[in-house]
Short mmCIF file of C-alpha atoms and ligand atoms in Angstrom, two decimals:
data_model
loop_
_atom_site.label_atom_id
_atom_site.label_comp_id
_atom_site.label_asym_id
_atom_site.label_seq_id
_atom_site.Cartn_x
_atom_site.Cartn_y
_atom_site.Cartn_z
CA MET A 1 14.88 -20.36 -9.83
CA ARG A 2 17.51 -22.76 -8.51
CA LEU A 3 17.90 -25.21 -5.66
CA LEU A 4 19.47 -23.36 -2.75
CA PHE A 5 21.14 -24.87 0.29
CA GLY A 6 21.31 -23.23 3.68
CA THR A 7 21.15 -23.47 7.43
CA ALA A 8 18.44 -23.66 10.09
CA GLY A 9 19.34 -20.42 11.81
CA THR A 10 22.64 -18.58 12.06
CA PRO A 11 25.65 -20.74 11.05
CA ILE A 12 27.86 -21.87 13.94
CA SER A 13 30.89 -20.12 12.44
CA SER A 14 29.13 -16.72 12.28
CA LYS A 15 30.79 -13.79 14.02
CA GLY A 16 27.65 -12.99 16.00
CA ASN A 17 24.51 -14.89 17.01
CA ASP A 18 22.18 -12.43 15.31
CA SER A 19 20.42 -13.01 12.00
CA ILE A 20 22.39 -10.39 10.05
CA SER A 21 25.70 -11.99 11.05
CA GLY A 22 24.15 -15.28 10.00
CA ILE A 23 23.16 -13.97 6.57
CA LYS A 24 26.67 -12.60 6.03
CA ARG A 25 28.23 -15.93 7.01
CA VAL A 26 25.83 -17.90 4.77
CA HIS A 27 26.96 -15.67 1.93
CA GLU A 28 30.68 -16.10 2.73
CA LEU A 29 30.25 -19.87 2.80
CA GLY A 30 28.69 -19.82 -0.65
CA LEU A 31 25.33 -21.07 0.60
CA GLY A 32 22.10 -19.59 -0.75
CA CYS A 33 19.50 -19.45 2.00
CA MET A 34 18.78 -19.41 5.72
CA GLU A 35 15.77 -20.16 7.89
CA LEU A 36 15.06 -17.68 10.67
CA GLU A 37 14.34 -19.76 13.77
CA PHE A 38 11.44 -18.27 15.70
CA VAL A 39 11.05 -21.66 17.37
CA ARG A 40 11.13 -20.33 20.96
CA GLY A 41 8.90 -17.36 20.16
CA VAL A 42 8.76 -14.44 17.75
CA LYS A 43 11.17 -12.07 19.42
CA MET A 44 12.26 -10.08 16.38
CA GLY A 45 10.75 -6.61 16.07
CA GLU A 46 9.74 -4.81 12.88
CA ARG A 47 12.79 -2.58 12.79
CA THR A 48 15.21 -5.53 13.03
CA ALA A 49 13.12 -7.40 10.45
CA LEU A 50 13.56 -4.54 7.98
CA ALA A 51 17.34 -4.57 8.52
CA VAL A 52 17.46 -8.37 8.15
CA GLY A 53 15.47 -8.15 4.92
CA LYS A 54 17.80 -5.48 3.56
CA ALA A 55 20.94 -7.52 4.37
CA ALA A 56 19.45 -10.64 2.77
CA LYS A 57 18.48 -8.75 -0.35
CA GLU A 58 21.90 -7.12 -0.73
CA LEU A 59 23.68 -10.48 -0.44
CA ASP A 60 21.03 -12.38 -2.43
CA ILE A 61 20.30 -14.82 0.41
CA ARG A 62 16.77 -16.23 0.41
CA LEU A 63 15.03 -16.40 3.79
CA SER A 64 12.29 -18.48 5.33
CA VAL A 65 10.88 -18.55 8.85
CA HIS A 66 10.24 -21.40 11.29
CA ALA A 67 7.24 -20.66 13.51
CA PRO A 68 7.39 -21.48 17.27
CA TYR A 69 7.30 -25.14 18.31
CA TYR A 70 4.61 -24.38 20.84
CA ILE A 71 1.71 -24.59 18.44
CA ASN A 72 -1.28 -26.92 18.37
CA LEU A 73 -4.08 -26.15 15.94
CA ASN A 74 -5.93 -29.25 17.12
CA ALA A 75 -6.95 -27.39 20.26
CA ASP A 76 -9.60 -25.05 21.62
CA GLY A 77 -9.85 -21.84 23.58
CA GLU A 78 -6.68 -20.13 24.62
CA THR A 79 -4.27 -22.76 23.25
CA LEU A 80 -5.81 -22.42 19.80
CA ALA A 81 -5.94 -18.61 19.98
CA LYS A 82 -2.28 -18.42 21.03
CA SER A 83 -1.23 -20.94 18.40
CA LYS A 84 -2.90 -18.87 15.70
CA GLU A 85 -1.32 -15.68 17.03
CA ARG A 86 2.16 -17.27 16.97
CA ILE A 87 1.69 -18.27 13.34
CA LEU A 88 0.33 -14.83 12.41
CA ASN A 89 3.25 -13.05 14.08
CA SER A 90 5.80 -15.38 12.45
CA ALA A 91 4.20 -14.64 9.08
CA ARG A 92 4.04 -10.87 9.63
CA ILE A 93 7.66 -10.55 10.75
CA GLY A 94 8.82 -13.04 8.13
CA ASN A 95 7.06 -11.03 5.46
CA ILE A 96 8.90 -7.86 6.53
CA CYS A 97 12.16 -9.85 6.26
CA GLY A 98 11.21 -10.77 2.70
CA ALA A 99 10.70 -14.47 3.54
CA LYS A 100 8.30 -16.34 1.26
CA SER A 101 7.58 -19.29 3.55
CA VAL A 102 6.75 -19.86 7.19
CA VAL A 103 7.22 -23.45 8.38
CA ILE A 104 4.69 -24.79 10.87
CA HIS A 105 4.36 -27.86 13.10
CA ALA A 106 0.57 -27.91 12.87
CA GLY A 107 -0.46 -29.95 15.89
CA PHE A 108 -0.94 -33.19 17.76
CA PHE A 109 -3.40 -36.03 17.57
CA GLN A 110 -5.23 -36.67 20.82
CA LYS A 111 -7.98 -39.27 20.82
CA GLU A 112 -9.97 -38.09 17.83
CA THR A 113 -10.00 -39.68 14.40
CA ARG A 114 -7.62 -38.39 11.77
CA GLN A 115 -10.54 -36.88 9.86
CA VAL A 116 -11.76 -34.83 12.83
CA VAL A 117 -8.25 -33.52 13.48
CA TYR A 118 -7.75 -32.77 9.81
CA GLU A 119 -10.93 -30.69 9.64
CA LYS A 120 -10.06 -28.79 12.79
CA ILE A 121 -6.56 -27.90 11.58
CA LYS A 122 -7.95 -27.01 8.17
CA LYS A 123 -10.47 -24.61 9.70
CA ALA A 124 -7.76 -22.89 11.76
CA LEU A 125 -5.45 -22.56 8.76
CA ILE A 126 -8.22 -21.07 6.62
CA GLU A 127 -8.85 -18.45 9.32
CA ILE A 128 -5.14 -17.65 9.56
CA ARG A 129 -4.87 -17.45 5.78
CA GLU A 130 -7.86 -15.08 5.56
CA LYS A 131 -6.38 -12.81 8.20
CA LEU A 132 -3.00 -12.70 6.46
CA ASN A 133 -4.62 -12.05 3.09
CA SER A 134 -6.66 -9.20 4.56
CA GLU A 135 -3.43 -7.68 5.89
CA GLY A 136 -1.65 -8.13 2.57
CA VAL A 137 0.89 -10.56 4.08
CA ASP A 138 2.14 -12.51 1.08
CA ILE A 139 3.85 -15.56 2.57
CA LEU A 140 3.18 -19.28 2.16
CA LEU A 141 2.19 -21.38 5.16
CA ARG A 142 4.29 -24.55 4.97
CA ILE A 143 3.01 -27.52 6.97
CA GLU A 144 5.94 -29.76 7.89
CA THR A 145 6.13 -33.54 7.71
CA MET A 146 6.76 -34.66 11.29
CA GLY A 147 8.87 -37.33 12.93
CA ARG A 148 6.28 -38.92 15.22
CA LYS A 149 2.94 -40.57 14.58
CA SER A 150 1.43 -38.54 17.43
CA GLN A 151 1.89 -35.41 15.32
CA PHE A 152 -0.16 -34.14 12.38
CA GLY A 153 2.26 -34.22 9.48
CA SER A 154 2.35 -37.43 7.48
CA LEU A 155 3.10 -37.01 3.80
CA ASP A 156 -0.63 -37.54 3.16
CA ASP A 157 -1.54 -34.85 5.70
CA VAL A 158 0.76 -32.17 4.31
CA LEU A 159 -0.18 -32.86 0.69
CA GLU A 160 -3.94 -33.00 1.31
CA ILE A 161 -3.94 -29.74 3.32
CA THR A 162 -2.65 -27.90 0.23
CA GLU A 163 -6.32 -27.82 -0.80
CA ILE A 164 -6.19 -24.47 1.03
CA GLU A 165 -4.87 -21.72 -1.24
CA GLY A 166 -1.56 -20.41 0.11
CA VAL A 167 -0.77 -23.59 2.07
CA LYS A 168 2.14 -25.74 0.84
CA PRO A 169 4.23 -28.54 2.30
CA CYS A 170 7.62 -28.46 3.99
CA ILE A 171 9.04 -31.90 3.30
CA ASP A 172 11.33 -32.93 6.16
CA PHE A 173 12.91 -36.07 4.69
CA SER A 174 14.63 -36.97 7.95
CA HIS A 175 11.32 -36.93 9.80
CA LEU A 176 9.73 -39.13 7.12
CA HIS A 177 12.60 -41.56 7.65
CA ALA A 178 12.41 -41.45 11.45
CA VAL A 179 8.68 -42.28 11.67
CA THR A 180 9.09 -45.81 10.33
CA GLY A 181 12.79 -46.32 9.60
CA LYS A 182 11.83 -46.51 5.90
CA ASN A 183 12.17 -43.68 3.35
CA ASN A 184 15.93 -43.92 3.15
CA SER A 185 16.76 -44.87 -0.44
CA ARG A 186 16.81 -43.18 -3.83
CA GLU A 187 13.78 -45.22 -4.85
CA GLU A 188 11.77 -44.13 -1.82
CA PHE A 189 12.88 -40.50 -2.14
CA VAL A 190 11.79 -40.63 -5.79
CA SER A 191 8.38 -41.93 -4.75
CA ILE A 192 7.97 -39.06 -2.26
CA LEU A 193 8.81 -36.51 -4.96
CA THR A 194 6.45 -38.31 -7.34
CA ARG A 195 3.66 -37.84 -4.77
CA VAL A 196 4.50 -34.12 -4.58
CA GLU A 197 4.35 -33.85 -8.35
CA GLU A 198 1.05 -35.74 -8.57
CA ARG A 199 -0.52 -33.38 -6.04
CA LEU A 200 1.12 -30.04 -6.89
CA GLY A 201 2.38 -30.51 -10.43
CA ARG A 202 5.67 -29.32 -11.84
CA GLU A 203 5.03 -26.05 -9.98
CA GLY A 204 5.30 -27.98 -6.72
CA LEU A 205 8.70 -29.40 -7.66
CA ASP A 206 9.84 -25.94 -8.74
CA ASN A 207 9.00 -24.45 -5.34
CA MET A 208 10.08 -27.02 -2.77
CA HIS A 209 10.86 -26.31 0.84
CA ILE A 210 12.92 -29.08 2.41
CA HIS A 211 14.37 -29.87 5.83
CA VAL A 212 17.06 -32.50 6.23
CA SER A 213 19.60 -33.69 8.79
CA GLY A 214 21.04 -36.86 10.20
CA ILE A 215 18.56 -38.32 12.66
CA GLU A 216 18.31 -40.77 15.55
CA TYR A 217 15.02 -42.57 16.06
CA SER A 218 13.29 -45.40 17.85
CA GLU A 219 10.05 -47.31 17.23
CA LYS A 220 8.29 -44.17 18.54
CA GLY A 221 9.92 -42.06 15.83
CA GLU A 222 12.28 -39.10 16.00
CA LYS A 223 14.67 -38.87 18.94
CA ASN A 224 17.14 -36.17 17.93
CA HIS A 225 19.11 -34.70 15.07
CA LEU A 226 22.60 -35.95 14.26
CA VAL A 227 25.29 -35.01 11.77
CA PHE A 228 25.05 -37.11 8.62
CA GLU A 229 28.26 -38.99 9.35
CA GLU A 230 26.91 -40.33 12.66
CA SER A 231 23.53 -41.31 11.27
CA ASP A 232 22.17 -43.89 8.83
CA PHE A 233 20.53 -41.22 6.67
CA LYS A 234 21.41 -41.69 3.00
CA TYR A 235 21.80 -38.07 2.04
CA GLU A 236 23.69 -38.87 -1.19
CA GLU A 237 20.70 -40.84 -2.44
CA LEU A 238 18.39 -37.98 -1.44
CA VAL A 239 20.49 -35.50 -3.40
CA GLN A 240 20.43 -37.91 -6.34
CA ALA A 241 16.62 -37.78 -6.24
CA PHE A 242 16.78 -33.95 -6.18
CA VAL A 243 18.84 -34.14 -9.37
CA ASP A 244 16.56 -36.78 -10.93
CA PHE A 245 13.57 -34.43 -10.56
CA ASP A 246 15.51 -31.20 -11.11
CA ILE A 247 13.70 -29.73 -8.12
CA LYS A 248 14.04 -26.07 -7.16
CA GLY A 249 13.54 -24.12 -3.96
CA MET A 250 15.21 -24.28 -0.55
CA VAL A 251 16.98 -27.10 1.30
CA ILE A 252 17.49 -26.23 4.97
CA CYS A 253 20.03 -28.31 6.87
CA GLU A 254 19.12 -28.99 10.50
CA SER A 255 22.13 -31.17 11.44
CA PRO A 256 23.82 -30.02 14.67
CA ASN A 257 26.83 -28.88 12.60
CA LEU A 258 24.48 -26.79 10.39
CA GLU A 259 26.74 -25.32 7.71
CA GLU A 260 29.08 -28.33 7.47
CA ASP A 261 26.31 -30.69 6.42
CA ALA A 262 24.66 -27.95 4.32
CA LEU A 263 27.93 -27.60 2.40
CA LEU A 264 28.15 -31.38 2.10
CA LEU A 265 24.69 -31.46 0.50
CA LYS A 266 25.58 -28.60 -1.81
CA SER A 267 28.84 -30.15 -3.01
CA GLU A 268 27.17 -33.52 -3.54
CA TYR A 269 24.46 -31.78 -5.55
CA GLU A 270 26.98 -29.91 -7.70
CA PHE A 271 28.95 -33.12 -8.22
CA LEU A 272 25.93 -35.09 -9.41
CA ARG A 273 24.43 -32.39 -11.53
ZN1 ZN B 1 10.37 -28.08 12.04
#
């Protein structure tokens, strides 16, 4: 196990827009992983998924999946049913690709208390987990830390929800920064990783899934992603914290220049290590 760096979707400099071209380009660039972006819907079929998995295996590129944005597990009726179906399909196709994680934006707070929302999302995730287990789909559900207070996904939320077997966090450090403007120093990054270790143990640090990018934000939280150079995000200090804790797993770069900032993270990491 190592710490791998990669892109959110196919690198910009890929020959084609498809996932296999992306995997080849990630390999050429010397990066180690890529997240398949199913964010606008799971459009990949099983046959393509098999070919994607084969290409990734041959080139030793680790894959993960990002489930569609249009998901709210704090819902009822059709919205909830469709949200669950989108997660299930992301997991099934991701599993065929050989991905070990599917990243999920779990839902939104409406007027209920945090506890009510938590229980509702927990119930939905347990049902999804049971269905996947019954189908033999061996993939972790990763609940992402989110960039707005209106969304389920504080650090507390994503750590507590790991009480469900097969549910782990996706720590988006840029989102954690954007919510309050804090969480942007080595000390604060260290305290986030300390929280992960307290909850999940060394095993948690050895199997991290991370999102990071430059980010623009207001008092309401996340506005949009930026390249590191145009943002205030202290990525060097974040990478220092990765080294401090010797974490392992995947770091997915979501900056608009994808591979450029991913390579920046990787070279900083290799420099500090
Ligand atoms: Zn996300």
